[in-house]
C-alpha positions as a Markdown table, in Angstrom:
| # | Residue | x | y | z |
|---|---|---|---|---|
| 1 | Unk | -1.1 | 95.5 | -18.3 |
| 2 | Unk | 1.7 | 92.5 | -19.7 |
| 3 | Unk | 1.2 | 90.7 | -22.5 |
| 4 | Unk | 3.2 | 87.6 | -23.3 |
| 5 | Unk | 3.1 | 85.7 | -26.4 |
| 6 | Unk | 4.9 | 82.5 | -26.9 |
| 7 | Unk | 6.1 | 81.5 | -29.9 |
| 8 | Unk | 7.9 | 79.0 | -32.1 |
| 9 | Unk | 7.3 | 74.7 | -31.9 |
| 10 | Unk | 3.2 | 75.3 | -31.0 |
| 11 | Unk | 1.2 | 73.3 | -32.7 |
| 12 | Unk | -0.8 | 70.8 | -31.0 |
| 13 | Unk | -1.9 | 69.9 | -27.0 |
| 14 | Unk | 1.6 | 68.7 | -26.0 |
| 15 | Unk | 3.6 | 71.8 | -27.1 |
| 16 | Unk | 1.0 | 73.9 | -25.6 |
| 17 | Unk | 0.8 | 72.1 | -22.7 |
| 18 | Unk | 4.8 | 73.2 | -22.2 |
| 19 | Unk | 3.8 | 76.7 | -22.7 |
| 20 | Unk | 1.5 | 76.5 | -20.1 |
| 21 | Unk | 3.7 | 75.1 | -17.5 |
| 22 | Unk | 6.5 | 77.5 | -18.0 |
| 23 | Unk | 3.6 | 80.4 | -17.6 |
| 24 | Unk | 1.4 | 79.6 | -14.8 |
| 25 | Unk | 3.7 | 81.3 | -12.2 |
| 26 | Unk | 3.2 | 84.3 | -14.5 |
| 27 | Unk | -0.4 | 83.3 | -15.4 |
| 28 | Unk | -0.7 | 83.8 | -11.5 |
| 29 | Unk | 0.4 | 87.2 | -11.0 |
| 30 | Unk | -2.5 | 88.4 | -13.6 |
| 31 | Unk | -0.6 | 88.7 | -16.9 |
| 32 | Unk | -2.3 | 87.8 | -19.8 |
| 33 | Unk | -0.5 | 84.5 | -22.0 |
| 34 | Unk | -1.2 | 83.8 | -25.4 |
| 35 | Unk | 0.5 | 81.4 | -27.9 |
| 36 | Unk | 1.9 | 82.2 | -31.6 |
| 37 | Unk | 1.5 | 80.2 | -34.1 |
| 38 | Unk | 2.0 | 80.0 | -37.7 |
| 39 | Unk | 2.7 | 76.6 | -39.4 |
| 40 | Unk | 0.5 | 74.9 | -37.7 |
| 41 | Unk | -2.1 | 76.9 | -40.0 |
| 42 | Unk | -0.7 | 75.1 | -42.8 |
| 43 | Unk | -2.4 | 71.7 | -41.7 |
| 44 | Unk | -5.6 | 73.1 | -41.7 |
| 45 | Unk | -8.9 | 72.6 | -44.3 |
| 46 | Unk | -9.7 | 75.9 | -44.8 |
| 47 | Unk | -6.6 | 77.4 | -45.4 |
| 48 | Unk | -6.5 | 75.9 | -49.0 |
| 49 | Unk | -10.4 | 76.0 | -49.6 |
| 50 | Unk | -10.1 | 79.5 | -48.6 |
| 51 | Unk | -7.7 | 80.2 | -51.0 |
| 52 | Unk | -4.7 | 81.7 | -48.7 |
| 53 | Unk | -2.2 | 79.3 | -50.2 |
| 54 | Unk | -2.6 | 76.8 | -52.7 |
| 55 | Unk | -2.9 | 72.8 | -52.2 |
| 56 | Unk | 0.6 | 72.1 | -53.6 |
| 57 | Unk | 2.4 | 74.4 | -50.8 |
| 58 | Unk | 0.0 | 72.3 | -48.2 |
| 59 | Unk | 1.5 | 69.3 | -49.9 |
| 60 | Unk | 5.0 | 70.4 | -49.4 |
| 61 | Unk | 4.4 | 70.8 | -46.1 |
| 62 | Unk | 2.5 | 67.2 | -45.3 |
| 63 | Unk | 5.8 | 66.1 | -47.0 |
| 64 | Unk | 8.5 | 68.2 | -45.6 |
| 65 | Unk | 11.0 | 65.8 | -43.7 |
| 66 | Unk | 13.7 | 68.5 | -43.5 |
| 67 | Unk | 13.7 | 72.6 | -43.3 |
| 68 | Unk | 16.9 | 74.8 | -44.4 |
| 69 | Unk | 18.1 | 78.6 | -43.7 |
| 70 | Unk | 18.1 | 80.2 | -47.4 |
| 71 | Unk | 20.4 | 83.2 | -45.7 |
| 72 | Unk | 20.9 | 86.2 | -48.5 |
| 73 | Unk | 23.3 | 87.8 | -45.4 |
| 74 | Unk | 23.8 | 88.1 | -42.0 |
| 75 | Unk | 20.8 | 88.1 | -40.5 |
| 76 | Unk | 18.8 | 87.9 | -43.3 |
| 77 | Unk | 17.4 | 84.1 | -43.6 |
| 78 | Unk | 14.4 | 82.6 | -44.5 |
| 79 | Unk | 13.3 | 78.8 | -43.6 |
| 80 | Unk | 12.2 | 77.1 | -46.2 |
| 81 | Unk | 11.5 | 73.2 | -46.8 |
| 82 | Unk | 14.1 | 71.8 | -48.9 |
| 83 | Unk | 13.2 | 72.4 | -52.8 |
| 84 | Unk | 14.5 | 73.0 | -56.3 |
| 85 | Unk | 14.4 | 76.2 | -56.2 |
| 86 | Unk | 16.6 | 75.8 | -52.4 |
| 87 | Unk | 19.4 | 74.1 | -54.0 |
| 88 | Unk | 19.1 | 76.5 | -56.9 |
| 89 | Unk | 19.8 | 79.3 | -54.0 |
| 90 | Unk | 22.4 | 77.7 | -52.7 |
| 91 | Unk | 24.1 | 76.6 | -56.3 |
| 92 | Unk | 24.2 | 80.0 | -56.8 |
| 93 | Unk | 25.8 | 81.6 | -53.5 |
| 94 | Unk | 28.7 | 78.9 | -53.4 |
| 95 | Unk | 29.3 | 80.1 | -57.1 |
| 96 | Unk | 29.5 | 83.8 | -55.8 |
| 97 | Unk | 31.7 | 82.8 | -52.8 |
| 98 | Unk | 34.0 | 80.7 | -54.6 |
| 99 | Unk | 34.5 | 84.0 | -57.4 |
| 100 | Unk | 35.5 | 86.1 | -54.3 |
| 101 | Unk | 32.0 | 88.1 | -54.8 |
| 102 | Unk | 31.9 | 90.7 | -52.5 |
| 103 | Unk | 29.2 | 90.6 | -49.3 |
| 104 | Unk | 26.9 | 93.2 | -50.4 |
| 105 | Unk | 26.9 | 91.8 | -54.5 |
| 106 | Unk | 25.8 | 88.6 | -53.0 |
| 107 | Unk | 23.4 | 89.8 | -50.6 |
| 108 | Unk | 21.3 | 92.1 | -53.6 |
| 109 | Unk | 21.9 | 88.8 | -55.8 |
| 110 | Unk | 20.2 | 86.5 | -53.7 |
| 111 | Unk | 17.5 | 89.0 | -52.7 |
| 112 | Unk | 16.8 | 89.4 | -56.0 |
| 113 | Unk | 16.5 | 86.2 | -56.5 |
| 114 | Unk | 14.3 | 85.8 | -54.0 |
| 115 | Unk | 11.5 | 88.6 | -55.3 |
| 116 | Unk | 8.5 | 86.9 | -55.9 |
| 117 | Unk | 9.4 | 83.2 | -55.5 |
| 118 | Unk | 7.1 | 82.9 | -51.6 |
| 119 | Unk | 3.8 | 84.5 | -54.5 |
| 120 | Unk | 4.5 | 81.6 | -56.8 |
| 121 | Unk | 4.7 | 78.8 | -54.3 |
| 122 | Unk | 1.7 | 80.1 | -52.1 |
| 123 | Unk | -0.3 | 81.7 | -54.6 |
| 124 | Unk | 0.7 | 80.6 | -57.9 |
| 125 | Unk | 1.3 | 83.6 | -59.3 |
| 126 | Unk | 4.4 | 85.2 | -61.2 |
| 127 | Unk | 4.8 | 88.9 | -62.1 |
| 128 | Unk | 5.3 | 88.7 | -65.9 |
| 129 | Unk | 5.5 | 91.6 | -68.3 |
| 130 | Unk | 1.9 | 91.0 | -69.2 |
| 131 | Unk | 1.1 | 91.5 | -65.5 |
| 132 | Unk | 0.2 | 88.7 | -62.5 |
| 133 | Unk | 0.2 | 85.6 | -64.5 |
| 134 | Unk | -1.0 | 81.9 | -63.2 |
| 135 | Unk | 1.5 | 79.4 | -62.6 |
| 136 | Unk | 1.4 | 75.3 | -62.9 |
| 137 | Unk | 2.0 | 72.6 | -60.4 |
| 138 | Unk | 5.2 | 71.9 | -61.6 |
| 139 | Unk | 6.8 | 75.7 | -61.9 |
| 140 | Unk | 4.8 | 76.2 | -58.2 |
| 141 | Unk | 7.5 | 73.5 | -56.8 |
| 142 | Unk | 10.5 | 73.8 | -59.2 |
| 143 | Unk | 10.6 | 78.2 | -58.8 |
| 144 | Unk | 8.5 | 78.8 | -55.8 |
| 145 | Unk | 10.4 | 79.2 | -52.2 |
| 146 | Unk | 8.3 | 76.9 | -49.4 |
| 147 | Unk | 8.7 | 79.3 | -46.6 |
| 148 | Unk | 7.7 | 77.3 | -43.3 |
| 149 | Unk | 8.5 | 76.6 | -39.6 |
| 150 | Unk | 10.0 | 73.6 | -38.7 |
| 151 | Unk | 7.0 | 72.2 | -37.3 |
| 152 | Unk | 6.2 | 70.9 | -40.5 |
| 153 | Unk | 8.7 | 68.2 | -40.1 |
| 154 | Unk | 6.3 | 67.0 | -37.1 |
| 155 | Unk | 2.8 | 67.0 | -38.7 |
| 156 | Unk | 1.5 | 64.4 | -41.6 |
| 157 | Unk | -2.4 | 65.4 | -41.9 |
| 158 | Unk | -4.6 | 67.9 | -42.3 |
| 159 | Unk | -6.4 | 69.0 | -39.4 |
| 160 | Unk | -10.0 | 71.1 | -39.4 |
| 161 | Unk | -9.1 | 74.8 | -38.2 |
| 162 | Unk | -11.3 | 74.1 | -35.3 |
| 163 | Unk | -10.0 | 70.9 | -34.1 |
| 164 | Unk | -6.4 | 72.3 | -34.4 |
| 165 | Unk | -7.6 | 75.4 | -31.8 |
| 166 | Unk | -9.3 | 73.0 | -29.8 |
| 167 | Unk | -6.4 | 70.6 | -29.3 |
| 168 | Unk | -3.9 | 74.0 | -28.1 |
| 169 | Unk | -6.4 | 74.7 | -26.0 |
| 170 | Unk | -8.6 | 72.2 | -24.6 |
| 171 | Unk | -6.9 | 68.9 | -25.1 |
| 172 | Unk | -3.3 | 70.9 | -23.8 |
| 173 | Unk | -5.6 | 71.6 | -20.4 |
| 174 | Unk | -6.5 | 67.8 | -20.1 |
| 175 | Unk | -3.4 | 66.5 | -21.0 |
| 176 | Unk | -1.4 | 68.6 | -17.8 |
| 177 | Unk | -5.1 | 67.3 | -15.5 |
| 178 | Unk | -4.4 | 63.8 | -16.3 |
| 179 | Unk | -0.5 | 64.7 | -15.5 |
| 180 | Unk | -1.6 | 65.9 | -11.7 |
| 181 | Unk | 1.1 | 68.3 | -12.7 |
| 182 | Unk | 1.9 | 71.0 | -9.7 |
| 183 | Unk | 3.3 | 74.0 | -10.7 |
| 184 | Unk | 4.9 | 76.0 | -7.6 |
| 185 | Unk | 3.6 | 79.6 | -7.5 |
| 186 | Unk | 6.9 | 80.9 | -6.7 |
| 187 | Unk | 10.5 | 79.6 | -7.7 |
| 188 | Unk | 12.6 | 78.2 | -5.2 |
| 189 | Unk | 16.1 | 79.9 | -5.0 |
| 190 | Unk | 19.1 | 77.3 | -5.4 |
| 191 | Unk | 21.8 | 77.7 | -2.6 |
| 192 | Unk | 25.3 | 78.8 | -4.4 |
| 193 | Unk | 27.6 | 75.6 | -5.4 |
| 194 | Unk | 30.4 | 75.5 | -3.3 |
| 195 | Unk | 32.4 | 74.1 | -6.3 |
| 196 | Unk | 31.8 | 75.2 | -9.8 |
| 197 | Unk | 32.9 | 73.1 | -12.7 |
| 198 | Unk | 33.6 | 75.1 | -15.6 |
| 199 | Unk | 34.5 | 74.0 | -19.3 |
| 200 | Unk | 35.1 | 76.2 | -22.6 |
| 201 | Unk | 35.0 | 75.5 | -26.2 |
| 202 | Unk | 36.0 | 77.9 | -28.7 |
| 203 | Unk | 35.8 | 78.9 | -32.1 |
| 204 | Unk | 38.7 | 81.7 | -32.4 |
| 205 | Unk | 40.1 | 82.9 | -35.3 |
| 206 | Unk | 43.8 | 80.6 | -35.7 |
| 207 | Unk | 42.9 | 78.1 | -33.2 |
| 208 | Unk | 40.1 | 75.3 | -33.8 |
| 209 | Unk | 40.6 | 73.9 | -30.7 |
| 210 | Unk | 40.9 | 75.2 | -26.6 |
| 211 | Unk | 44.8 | 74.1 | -26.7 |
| 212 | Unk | 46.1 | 76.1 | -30.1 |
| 213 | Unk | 44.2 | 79.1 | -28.4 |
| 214 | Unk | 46.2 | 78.7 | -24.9 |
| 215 | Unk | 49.1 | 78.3 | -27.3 |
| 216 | Unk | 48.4 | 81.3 | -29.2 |
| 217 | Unk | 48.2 | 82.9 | -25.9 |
| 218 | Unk | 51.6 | 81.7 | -24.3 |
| 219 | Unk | 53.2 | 82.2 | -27.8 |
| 220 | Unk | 52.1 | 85.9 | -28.3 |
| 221 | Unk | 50.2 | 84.8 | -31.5 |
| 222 | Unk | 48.6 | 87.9 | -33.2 |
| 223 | Unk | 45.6 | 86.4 | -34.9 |
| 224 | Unk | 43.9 | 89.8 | -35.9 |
| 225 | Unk | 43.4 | 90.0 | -39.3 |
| 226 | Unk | 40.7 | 91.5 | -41.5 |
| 227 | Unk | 37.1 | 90.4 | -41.8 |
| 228 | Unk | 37.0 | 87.6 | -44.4 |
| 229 | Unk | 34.4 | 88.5 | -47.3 |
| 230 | Unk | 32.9 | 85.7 | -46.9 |
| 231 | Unk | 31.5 | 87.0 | -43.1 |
| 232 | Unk | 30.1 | 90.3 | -44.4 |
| 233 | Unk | 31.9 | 93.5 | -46.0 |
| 234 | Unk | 33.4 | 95.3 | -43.6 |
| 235 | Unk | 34.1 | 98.2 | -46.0 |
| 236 | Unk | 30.3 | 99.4 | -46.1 |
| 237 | Unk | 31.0 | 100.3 | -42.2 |
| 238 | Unk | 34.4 | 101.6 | -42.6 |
| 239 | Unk | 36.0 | 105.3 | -43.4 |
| 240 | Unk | 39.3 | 104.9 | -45.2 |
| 241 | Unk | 39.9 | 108.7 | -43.8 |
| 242 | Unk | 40.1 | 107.8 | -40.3 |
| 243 | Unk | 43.0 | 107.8 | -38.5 |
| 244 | Unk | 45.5 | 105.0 | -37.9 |
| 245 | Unk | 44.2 | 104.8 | -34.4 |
| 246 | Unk | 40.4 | 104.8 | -35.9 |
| 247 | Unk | 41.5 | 102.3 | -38.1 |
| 248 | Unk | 42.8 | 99.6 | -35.5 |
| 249 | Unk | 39.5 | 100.1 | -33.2 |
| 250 | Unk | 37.5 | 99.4 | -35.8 |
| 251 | Unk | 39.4 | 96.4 | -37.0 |
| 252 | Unk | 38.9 | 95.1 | -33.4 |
| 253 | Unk | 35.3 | 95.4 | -33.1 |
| 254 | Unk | 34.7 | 93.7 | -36.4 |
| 255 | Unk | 36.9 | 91.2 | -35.2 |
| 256 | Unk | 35.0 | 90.6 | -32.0 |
């Protein structure tokens, strides 16, 4: 009765072909495996003659080389190929951070920002006062936001839709036959190291590097401090009535 998608990377007979091998053992046990894929589509004939996006957001993507995290707040990113409009966003948030803007006013500035920009550069369409308005080549790249996996910085052509299904499906099966690949049904269970070898890095707040933080440690160094506001506002999560006590858990918890 399981279902597994994989997802993320899949586009062509290689990357499926990865997907495949990490699944058979499951594949053998009688759950059902499926791939998820999304940019990939991008590539394809039909999804411009269809009109699901328009040619210049296909463009883009034939001649994305890079892709970027336009984050509004914690947790809350988009990838997008690198743009105008992307280095208008991120003009714009450097701006608020460097005023001392508070997490949640940058957050509902950015979003806002945001609003319509994925219907200009797929569609080309704007929401003006007179309604859904058409939008040129030029305003498609300069205000639209390229949303797009970072696939695109693998592919260079466009692909027929059924050539693209036929090569994550039945050129991935011939490329692991010509391999002679041999998938064990069952993992084999390492025997315990006798020695472990064990490093740390660290990111902590007063110590860049592993010996400040064993100094901080031997020194009695109290590094707890408030969330900066450039993290995220801790004040949208926390009381001012609560007790001292209160007041100290909750400083840690942000903290950690």
């Amino acid at each position: 009765d399981m279902h597994i998608l994989f997802a993320g990377g899949i586009h062509d007979a290689r990357s499926s072909a990865m997907v495949a091998s990490m699944a058979a053992p499951l594949a053998k046990r009688g759950i059902r495996i499926g791939v998820l894929m999304g940019t990939a589509y991008l590539f394809t004939e039909q999804i411009v003659s269809s009109g699901t996006v328009v040619k210049g957001f296909q463009d883009q993507a034939i001649s994305c080389e890079r892709t970027i995290n336009l984050e509004t707040g914690p947790g809350h990113a988009s990838r997008c190929s690198v743009t105008p409009f992307a280095h208008e966003f991120f003009a714009i948030r450097r701006r608020m951070l460097a005023d001392g803007e508070s997490a949640e006013v940058i957050k509902n500035t950015l979003e806002d920002l945001n609003l319509g920009r994925l219907r200009i550069a797929s569609k080309g369409l704007e929401r003006g006062d007179a309604g859904i308005l058409n939008v040129g080549v030029h305003e498609q790249l300069e205000k639209g936001m390229h949303m797009i996996g970072q696939v695109a910085t693998m592919r260079r052509s466009v692909v027929d839709l059924e050539a693209l299904h036929r090569d994550v499906s039945v050129a991935s099966a011939d490329l692991l036959s010509q391999m002679n690949v041999d998938i064990p049904s069952e993992t084999p269970q390492d025997k315990p190291a006798d020695i472990a070898v064990i490093g740390i890095g660290t990111l902590l707040p007063g110590a860049l590097q592993v010996r400040e933080y064993w100094e901080n440690i031997i020194n009695k160094v109290n590094v707890i401090s408030e969330i900066p506001p450039h993290r995220w506002d801790w004040r949208l999560y926390f009381d001012e009535d609560r007790s001292a006590r209160d007041k100290v858990y909750s400083r840690w918890g942000g903290f950690l």
